[in-house]
Amino acid sequence: MSWEQYDRLIEHLALQLHQASADFDQIVALSRGGLRVGDLLSRLFERPLVVMAATSYSGDDERIQGKLKLGHQLAHTCDLLGPRLLLIDDLVDSGNTLVEASAWLKNQVSPTQLLTGVLWRKAGSAFIPDFWAMELTENPWIVQPFEHWEKLQPGKLMPMR
């Protein structure tokens, strides 16, 4: 996936939110995959960005989905959260992350509205987000444009001239 394709998916998701007149006070981005998406939507819709840490992938190339771990608190600079939140991730695969993150937000923040959005929705997911840019009928591994950083090593980087 190129940066251009990635950006177009974010634009497509943003357009869906706009056309649906989705109204939200903050954007909660799931780290790490949802950070870039949430950041760009935050800038476009001029809404504060809230970060929720989550991890479930490990192993070679981080392609093995294991037990989900959510952070114990949200990172933000808002005086108050909510009452209307937009939870963003890059994709919904099994659906576990969005199920657990939604439950955590409902329990800890008690929003009056919780919308969800992703770039990719895999058809086999147990969770159906409110908004998605692309539906995938198969279960492909998506190589996002920033993933090459996971293979780099600081000692092998070239200095600028």
Coordinates of N, CA, C and O in Angstrom, one line a residue:
M1 N 0.8 -1.2 0.0 CA 0.0 0.0 0.0 C 0.9 1.2 0.0 O 1.8 1.3 0.8
S2 N 0.6 2.1 -0.9 CA 1.4 3.4 -1.0 C 0.8 4.4 0.0 O -0.4 4.3 0.5
W3 N 1.6 5.5 0.3 CA 1.1 6.6 1.1 C -0.2 7.2 0.4 O -1.1 7.6 1.1
E4 N -0.1 7.3 -0.9 CA -1.2 7.9 -1.6 C -2.5 7.1 -1.4 O -3.6 7.7 -1.2
Q5 N -2.4 5.8 -1.5 CA -3.6 5.0 -1.3 C -4.1 5.1 0.1 O -5.3 5.1 0.4
Y6 N -3.2 5.1 1.0 CA -3.5 5.2 2.5 C -4.2 6.5 2.7 O -5.3 6.5 3.4
D7 N -3.7 7.6 2.2 CA -4.3 8.9 2.4 C -5.7 9.0 1.8 O -6.6 9.5 2.4
R8 N -5.9 8.4 0.6 CA -7.2 8.3 0.0 C -8.2 7.6 0.8 O -9.4 8.0 0.9
L9 N -7.8 6.5 1.5 CA -8.7 5.8 2.4 C -9.1 6.6 3.5 O -10.3 6.6 3.9
I10 N -8.2 7.4 4.1 CA -8.5 8.3 5.2 C -9.5 9.4 4.7 O -10.5 9.7 5.4
E11 N -9.3 9.9 3.5 CA -10.2 10.9 3.0 C -11.6 10.3 2.7 O -12.6 11.0 3.0
H12 N -11.6 9.1 2.3 CA -12.9 8.4 2.0 C -13.7 8.2 3.3 O -14.9 8.5 3.4
L13 N -13.0 7.8 4.4 CA -13.6 7.7 5.7 C -14.1 9.0 6.2 O -15.2 9.1 6.7
A14 N -13.3 10.0 6.1 CA -13.6 11.4 6.5 C -14.9 11.9 5.7 O -15.8 12.5 6.3
L15 N -14.9 11.6 4.5 CA -16.1 12.0 3.7 C -17.4 11.3 4.1 O -18.4 11.9 4.2
Q16 N -17.3 10.0 4.5 CA -18.4 9.3 5.0 C -18.9 9.9 6.3 O -20.1 10.1 6.6
L17 N -18.0 10.3 7.2 CA -18.3 10.9 8.5 C -19.0 12.2 8.2 O -20.0 12.6 8.9
H18 N -18.5 13.0 7.3 CA -19.0 14.3 7.0 C -20.4 14.2 6.4 O -21.4 14.9 6.8
Q19 N -20.6 13.3 5.4 CA -21.9 13.1 4.7 C -22.9 12.6 5.7 O -24.1 12.8 5.5
A20 N -22.5 11.8 6.7 CA -23.5 11.3 7.7 C -23.7 12.3 8.8 O -24.5 12.0 9.7
S21 N -23.1 13.5 8.7 CA -23.2 14.5 9.7 C -22.9 13.9 11.1 O -23.5 14.3 12.1
A22 N -21.9 13.0 11.1 CA -21.5 12.5 12.4 C -20.9 13.6 13.3 O -20.1 14.4 12.9
D23 N -21.4 13.6 14.5 CA -21.0 14.7 15.4 C -20.3 14.0 16.6 O -20.9 13.1 17.2
F24 N -19.2 14.5 16.9 CA -18.4 14.0 18.0 C -17.5 15.1 18.6 O -17.2 16.1 18.0
D25 N -17.3 14.9 19.9 CA -16.5 15.9 20.7 C -15.0 15.7 20.6 O -14.2 16.6 20.6
Q26 N -14.6 14.4 20.6 CA -13.2 14.0 20.5 C -13.1 12.8 19.7 O -14.0 12.0 19.5
I27 N -11.9 12.6 19.2 CA -11.5 11.4 18.4 C -10.6 10.6 19.3 O -9.5 11.1 19.7
V28 N -11.0 9.3 19.6 CA -10.2 8.4 20.4 C -9.5 7.5 19.4 O -10.1 6.7 18.7
A29 N -8.2 7.6 19.3 CA -7.4 6.8 18.3 C -6.7 5.7 19.1 O -6.1 5.9 20.1
L30 N -6.9 4.4 18.5 CA -6.3 3.3 19.1 C -4.8 3.2 18.6 O -4.6 3.2 17.4
S31 N -3.9 3.2 19.6 CA -2.5 3.1 19.3 C -2.1 1.7 19.1 O -2.5 0.8 19.9
R32 N -1.4 1.3 18.1 CA -0.6 2.2 17.2 C -1.3 2.4 15.9 O -1.2 3.5 15.3
G33 N -2.0 1.4 15.4 CA -2.6 1.5 14.0 C -3.5 2.7 13.8 O -3.6 3.2 12.7
G34 N -4.3 3.1 14.7 CA -5.3 4.1 14.6 C -4.7 5.5 14.8 O -5.4 6.5 14.6
L35 N -3.4 5.6 15.2 CA -2.9 6.9 15.5 C -2.8 7.9 14.3 O -3.2 9.0 14.4
R36 N -2.3 7.4 13.2 CA -2.2 8.3 12.0 C -3.6 8.7 11.5 O -3.8 9.8 11.1
V37 N -4.5 7.7 11.5 CA -5.9 8.0 11.0 C -6.5 9.0 12.0 O -7.1 10.0 11.5
G38 N -6.4 8.7 13.3 CA -7.0 9.6 14.2 C -6.4 11.0 14.2 O -7.2 12.0 14.3
D39 N -5.1 11.1 14.0 CA -4.5 12.4 13.9 C -5.0 13.2 12.8 O -5.3 14.4 12.9
L40 N -5.1 12.6 11.6 CA -5.5 13.3 10.4 C -7.0 13.7 10.5 O -7.4 14.8 10.2
L41 N -7.8 12.8 11.1 CA -9.2 13.2 11.3 C -9.4 14.3 12.3 O -10.2 15.2 12.2
S42 N -8.5 14.3 13.3 CA -8.5 15.3 14.3 C -8.2 16.7 13.7 O -8.9 17.7 14.1
R43 N -7.3 16.7 12.9 CA -6.9 18.0 12.2 C -8.0 18.4 11.2 O -8.4 19.6 11.2
L44 N -8.6 17.5 10.5 CA -9.6 17.8 9.5 C -10.9 18.3 10.1 O -11.5 19.3 9.7
F45 N -11.3 17.6 11.2 CA -12.6 18.0 11.8 C -12.4 18.9 13.0 O -13.4 19.3 13.6
E46 N -11.2 19.3 13.3 CA -10.8 20.2 14.3 C -11.4 19.8 15.7 O -12.1 20.5 16.4
R47 N -11.1 18.5 16.0 CA -11.5 18.0 17.3 C -10.3 17.4 18.0 O -9.3 17.0 17.4
P48 N -10.3 17.5 19.3 CA -9.1 17.0 20.1 C -8.9 15.5 19.9 O -9.8 14.7 19.7
L49 N -7.6 15.2 19.9 CA -7.2 13.8 19.8 C -7.0 13.2 21.1 O -6.3 13.8 22.0
V50 N -7.5 12.0 21.4 CA -7.3 11.2 22.6 C -6.7 9.9 22.2 O -7.1 9.3 21.1
V51 N -5.7 9.5 22.9 CA -5.0 8.2 22.5 C -5.3 7.1 23.6 O -5.2 7.4 24.8
M52 N -5.7 6.0 23.0 CA -5.9 4.8 23.8 C -4.9 3.7 23.4 O -4.9 3.4 22.2
A53 N -4.0 3.3 24.3 CA -3.0 2.3 24.0 C -3.7 1.0 23.9 O -4.5 0.6 24.8
A54 N -3.3 0.2 22.9 CA -3.8 -1.2 22.8 C -2.7 -2.0 22.0 O -2.0 -1.5 21.1
T55 N -2.5 -3.2 22.4 CA -1.6 -4.1 21.7 C -2.1 -5.5 21.7 O -2.7 -6.0 22.7
S56 N -2.0 -6.2 20.6 CA -2.3 -7.6 20.6 C -1.5 -8.5 19.6 O -1.6 -9.7 19.6
Y57 N -0.7 -7.8 18.8 CA 0.1 -8.5 17.8 C 1.6 -8.7 18.3 O 2.1 -7.8 18.9
S58 N 2.2 -9.8 18.0 CA 3.5 -10.1 18.4 C 4.2 -11.1 17.4 O 3.5 -11.4 16.4
G59 N 5.4 -11.5 17.7 CA 6.0 -12.5 16.8 C 6.7 -11.9 15.6 O 6.8 -10.7 15.5
D60 N 7.1 -12.8 14.7 CA 7.8 -12.3 13.5 C 6.9 -11.4 12.7 O 5.8 -11.7 12.4
D61 N 7.4 -10.2 12.4 CA 6.6 -9.2 11.7 C 5.4 -8.8 12.4 O 4.4 -8.3 11.8
E62 N 5.2 -9.1 13.7 CA 4.0 -8.8 14.5 C 2.8 -9.2 13.8 O 1.8 -8.5 13.6
R63 N 2.7 -10.5 13.3 CA 1.6 -11.0 12.6 C 0.8 -12.0 13.4 O -0.1 -12.6 12.9
I64 N 1.2 -12.2 14.6 CA 0.4 -13.2 15.4 C -0.4 -12.5 16.4 O 0.0 -11.7 17.3
Q65 N -1.8 -12.6 16.3 CA -2.7 -11.9 17.2 C -2.8 -12.8 18.5 O -3.2 -13.9 18.4
G66 N -2.5 -12.1 19.6 CA -2.6 -12.8 20.9 C -3.6 -12.1 21.7 O -4.5 -11.5 21.3
K67 N -3.3 -12.1 23.0 CA -4.2 -11.5 24.0 C -4.2 -10.0 23.9 O -3.1 -9.4 23.9
L68 N -5.3 -9.4 23.9 CA -5.4 -7.9 23.8 C -5.0 -7.3 25.2 O -5.5 -7.7 26.2
K69 N -4.2 -6.3 25.1 CA -3.9 -5.5 26.3 C -4.3 -4.0 26.0 O -3.9 -3.5 25.0
L70 N -5.1 -3.4 26.9 CA -5.5 -2.0 26.8 C -4.7 -1.3 27.9 O -4.5 -1.8 29.0
G71 N -4.4 0.0 27.6 CA -3.8 0.8 28.6 C -4.8 1.1 29.7 O -6.0 0.9 29.6
H72 N -4.3 1.6 30.8 CA -5.1 1.8 32.0 C -5.7 3.2 32.0 O -6.6 3.5 32.9
Q73 N -5.3 4.1 31.2 CA -5.9 5.4 31.1 C -5.7 6.0 29.7 O -4.9 5.4 28.9
L74 N -6.4 7.0 29.4 CA -6.3 7.7 28.1 C -5.3 8.9 28.2 O -5.2 9.5 29.2
A75 N -4.7 9.1 27.1 CA -3.8 10.3 27.0 C -4.5 11.4 26.2 O -5.0 11.2 25.1
H76 N -4.7 12.6 26.9 CA -5.4 13.7 26.3 C -5.1 15.0 27.0 O -4.6 14.9 28.2
T77 N -5.5 16.1 26.4 CA -5.4 17.4 27.1 C -6.8 18.0 27.3 O -6.8 19.2 27.6
C78 N -7.8 17.3 27.2 CA -9.2 17.8 27.3 C -9.5 18.0 28.8 O -9.1 17.2 29.7
D79 N -10.3 19.0 29.1 CA -10.8 19.2 30.5 C -11.8 18.1 30.8 O -11.8 17.6 31.9
L80 N -12.7 17.8 29.9 CA -13.6 16.7 30.1 C -13.7 15.9 28.8 O -13.5 16.5 27.7
L81 N -14.0 14.6 28.9 CA -14.2 13.8 27.7 C -15.6 13.6 27.4 O -16.5 13.6 28.3
G82 N -15.9 13.6 26.1 CA -17.3 13.3 25.7 C -18.1 14.5 25.7 O -17.6 15.6 25.7
P83 N -19.4 14.3 25.6 CA -20.1 13.0 25.8 C -20.2 12.2 24.5 O -20.6 11.1 24.5
R84 N -19.7 12.8 23.4 CA -19.8 12.1 22.1 C -18.4 11.8 21.6 O -17.6 12.7 21.3
L85 N -18.1 10.5 21.5 CA -16.8 10.1 21.1 C -16.8 9.3 19.7 O -17.8 8.6 19.4
L86 N -15.7 9.5 19.0 CA -15.5 8.7 17.8 C -14.2 7.9 18.0 O -13.1 8.4 18.2
L87 N -14.4 6.5 18.1 CA -13.3 5.6 18.3 C -12.7 5.2 16.9 O -13.5 4.6 16.1
I88 N -11.4 5.3 16.7 CA -10.8 5.1 15.4 C -9.7 4.1 15.5 O -8.9 4.1 16.4
D89 N -9.7 3.2 14.5 CA -8.6 2.2 14.4 C -8.3 2.1 12.9 O -9.1 2.5 12.1
D90 N -7.2 1.4 12.6 CA -6.9 1.3 11.2 C -7.7 0.2 10.5 O -8.2 0.3 9.4
L91 N -8.0 -0.9 11.3 CA -8.8 -2.0 10.7 C -9.5 -2.8 11.8 O -9.1 -2.7 12.9
V92 N -10.5 -3.4 11.4 CA -11.2 -4.4 12.2 C -11.0 -5.7 11.6 O -11.4 -6.0 10.5
D93 N -10.3 -6.6 12.4 CA -9.9 -7.9 11.9 C -10.8 -8.9 12.6 O -11.9 -9.2 12.1
S94 N -10.5 -9.4 13.7 CA -11.4 -10.3 14.5 C -12.5 -9.5 15.1 O -13.6 -10.0 15.3
G95 N -12.2 -8.3 15.5 CA -13.2 -7.4 16.1 C -12.9 -7.3 17.6 O -13.5 -6.4 18.3
N96 N -12.0 -8.1 18.2 CA -11.7 -8.1 19.6 C -11.3 -6.7 20.1 O -11.8 -6.3 21.2
T97 N -10.4 -6.0 19.4 CA -9.9 -4.8 19.9 C -11.0 -3.7 20.0 O -11.2 -3.1 21.0
L98 N -11.9 -3.6 19.0 CA -12.9 -2.6 19.0 C -14.0 -3.0 20.1 O -14.6 -2.1 20.7
V99 N -14.3 -4.3 20.2 CA -15.2 -4.7 21.2 C -14.7 -4.3 22.6 O -15.5 -3.7 23.4
E100 N -13.5 -4.7 22.9 CA -12.9 -4.4 24.3 C -12.7 -2.9 24.5 O -13.0 -2.4 25.6
A101 N -12.2 -2.2 23.5 CA -12.0 -0.7 23.6 C -13.3 0.0 23.8 O -13.4 0.9 24.6
S102 N -14.4 -0.4 23.1 CA -15.7 0.2 23.2 C -16.2 -0.1 24.6 O -16.8 0.9 25.3
A103 N -16.1 -1.3 25.1 CA -16.6 -1.6 26.5 C -15.8 -0.8 27.5 O -16.4 -0.3 28.5
W104 N -14.5 -0.7 27.3 CA -13.7 0.1 28.3 C -14.2 1.5 28.3 O -14.4 2.1 29.4
L105 N -14.4 2.2 27.2 CA -14.8 3.5 27.1 C -16.2 3.7 27.7 O -16.4 4.6 28.5
K106 N -17.1 2.8 27.4 CA -18.5 2.9 28.0 C -18.4 2.7 29.5 O -19.2 3.4 30.2
N107 N -17.5 1.9 30.0 CA -17.4 1.7 31.5 C -16.7 2.8 32.2 O -17.1 3.3 33.2
Q108 N -15.6 3.4 31.6 CA -14.8 4.4 32.2 C -15.2 5.8 31.9 O -15.0 6.7 32.8
V109 N -15.7 6.1 30.8 CA -16.0 7.4 30.4 C -17.6 7.7 30.3 O -18.0 8.8 30.5
S110 N -18.3 6.6 30.0 CA -19.8 6.7 29.9 C -20.3 7.7 28.9 O -21.0 8.6 29.2
P111 N -19.8 7.6 27.7 CA -20.2 8.6 26.6 C -21.7 8.4 26.3 O -22.2 7.3 26.4
T112 N -22.4 9.4 25.9 CA -23.8 9.3 25.5 C -23.8 8.8 24.1 O -24.9 8.2 23.7
Q113 N -22.7 8.9 23.3 CA -22.6 8.4 22.0 C -21.2 7.9 21.7 O -20.3 8.6 22.1
L114 N -21.1 6.7 21.2 CA -19.8 6.2 20.8 C -19.9 5.6 19.4 O -20.5 4.6 19.1
L115 N -19.3 6.4 18.4 CA -19.2 5.9 17.1 C -17.9 5.3 16.8 O -16.9 5.6 17.5
T116 N -17.8 4.4 15.8 CA -16.5 3.7 15.5 C -16.3 3.8 14.0 O -17.2 3.8 13.2
G117 N -15.0 3.9 13.7 CA -14.6 4.0 12.3 C -13.2 3.3 12.1 O -12.4 3.4 13.0
V118 N -13.1 2.7 10.9 CA -11.8 2.1 10.5 C -11.6 2.3 9.0 O -12.5 2.7 8.3
L119 N -10.3 2.1 8.6 CA -10.1 2.1 7.2 C -10.5 0.8 6.5 O -11.2 0.9 5.5
W120 N -10.2 -0.3 7.1 CA -10.5 -1.6 6.5 C -11.4 -2.4 7.5 O -11.1 -2.5 8.6
R121 N -12.5 -2.9 6.9 CA -13.3 -3.9 7.6 C -13.2 -5.2 7.0 O -13.6 -5.4 5.8
K122 N -12.7 -6.2 7.7 CA -12.6 -7.6 7.2 C -14.0 -8.2 7.4 O -14.6 -8.1 8.5
A123 N -14.5 -8.9 6.4 CA -15.9 -9.4 6.4 C -16.1 -10.4 7.5 O -17.2 -10.5 8.0
G124 N -15.1 -11.1 8.0 CA -15.2 -12.1 9.0 C -15.2 -11.5 10.4 O -15.3 -12.3 11.4
S125 N -15.2 -10.2 10.6 CA -15.1 -9.6 11.9 C -16.4 -9.8 12.7 O -17.5 -9.7 12.1
A126 N -16.2 -10.0 14.0 CA -17.4 -10.1 14.9 C -17.9 -8.7 15.2 O -19.0 -8.6 15.7
F127 N -17.2 -7.7 14.9 CA -17.6 -6.3 15.2 C -17.8 -5.5 13.9 O -16.9 -5.6 13.0
I128 N -18.9 -4.9 13.8 CA -19.2 -4.1 12.6 C -19.1 -2.6 13.0 O -20.0 -2.1 13.8
P129 N -18.1 -1.9 12.5 CA -18.0 -0.5 12.9 C -19.1 0.4 12.2 O -19.7 -0.1 11.3
D130 N -19.3 1.5 12.7 CA -20.3 2.5 12.2 C -19.9 3.0 10.8 O -20.7 3.2 9.9
F131 N -18.5 3.1 10.6 CA -18.0 3.7 9.4 C -16.7 2.9 9.0 O -15.9 2.6 9.9
W132 N -16.6 2.6 7.7 CA -15.3 2.0 7.2 C -15.1 2.5 5.8 O -16.0 2.7 5.0
A133 N -13.8 2.6 5.4 CA -13.5 3.1 4.0 C -13.5 1.9 3.0 O -13.9 2.2 1.9
M134 N -13.1 0.7 3.4 CA -13.1 -0.4 2.5 C -13.4 -1.7 3.2 O -12.9 -1.9 4.3
E135 N -14.2 -2.5 2.5 CA -14.6 -3.8 3.0 C -13.7 -4.8 2.3 O -13.6 -4.8 1.1
L136 N -13.2 -5.7 3.0 CA -12.3 -6.8 2.5 C -13.1 -8.1 2.7 O -13.3 -8.5 3.8
T137 N -13.4 -8.8 1.5 CA -14.1 -10.1 1.6 C -13.2 -11.2 2.0 O -13.7 -12.2 2.6
E138 N -11.9 -11.1 1.7 CA -10.9 -12.1 2.1 C -10.3 -11.6 3.4 O -10.8 -10.7 4.0
N139 N -9.2 -12.3 3.8 CA -8.5 -11.9 5.0 C -7.1 -11.6 4.7 O -6.2 -12.3 5.2
P140 N -6.8 -10.6 3.8 CA -5.4 -10.4 3.5 C -4.6 -9.7 4.6 O -5.2 -9.0 5.5
W141 N -3.3 -9.9 4.6 CA -2.5 -9.1 5.5 C -2.2 -7.8 4.7 O -1.7 -7.8 3.6
I142 N -2.5 -6.6 5.4 CA -2.3 -5.4 4.7 C -1.0 -4.8 5.1 O -0.7 -4.6 6.3
V143 N -0.1 -4.5 4.2 CA 1.2 -3.9 4.5 C 1.0 -2.4 4.3 O 0.9 -1.9 3.2
Q144 N 0.9 -1.7 5.4 CA 0.7 -0.3 5.4 C 2.0 0.4 5.1 O 3.1 -0.1 5.4
P145 N 2.0 1.7 4.6 CA 3.2 2.3 4.1 C 4.2 2.6 5.2 O 5.4 2.9 4.9
F146 N 3.9 2.6 6.4 CA 4.8 2.9 7.5 C 5.5 1.7 8.1 O 6.3 1.8 8.9
E147 N 5.0 0.5 7.7 CA 5.5 -0.7 8.3 C 7.0 -1.0 8.0 O 7.6 -1.8 8.7
H148 N 7.6 -0.4 7.0 CA 9.0 -0.6 6.7 C 9.9 -0.2 7.9 O 11.0 -0.6 8.1
W149 N 9.3 0.7 8.8 CA 10.1 1.2 10.0 C 10.3 0.1 11.0 O 11.2 0.1 11.7
E150 N 9.4 -0.9 10.9 CA 9.5 -2.0 11.9 C 10.7 -2.9 11.5 O 11.2 -3.7 12.4
K151 N 11.2 -2.8 10.3 CA 12.4 -3.6 9.9 C 13.7 -2.9 10.0 O 14.8 -3.5 9.8
L152 N 13.6 -1.6 10.2 CA 14.8 -0.7 10.2 C 15.5 -0.9 11.6 O 14.9 -1.2 12.6
Q153 N 16.8 -0.6 11.6 CA 17.6 -0.6 12.8 C 18.3 0.8 12.9 O 18.9 1.2 11.8
P154 N 18.3 1.5 14.0 CA 18.8 2.8 14.1 C 20.3 2.9 13.6 O 20.7 3.9 13.0
G155 N 21.1 1.9 13.9 CA 22.5 1.9 13.5 C 22.7 1.8 12.0 O 23.8 2.1 11.5
K156 N 21.7 1.4 11.2 CA 21.8 1.3 9.8 C 21.2 2.4 9.0 O 21.2 2.4 7.8
L157 N 20.8 3.5 9.7 CA 20.2 4.6 9.1 C 21.3 5.5 8.5 O 22.4 5.5 9.0
M158 N 21.0 6.2 7.4 CA 22.0 7.1 6.8 C 21.8 8.5 7.2 O 20.7 9.0 7.2
P159 N 22.9 9.2 7.6 CA 22.7 10.6 8.0 C 22.4 11.5 6.8 O 22.7 11.2 5.7
M160 N 21.7 12.6 7.1 CA 21.5 13.6 6.1 C 22.8 14.3 5.8 O 23.6 14.5 6.6
R161 N 22.9 14.7 4.5 CA 24.1 15.5 4.1 C 23.8 16.9 4.0 O 22.9 17.4 3.7

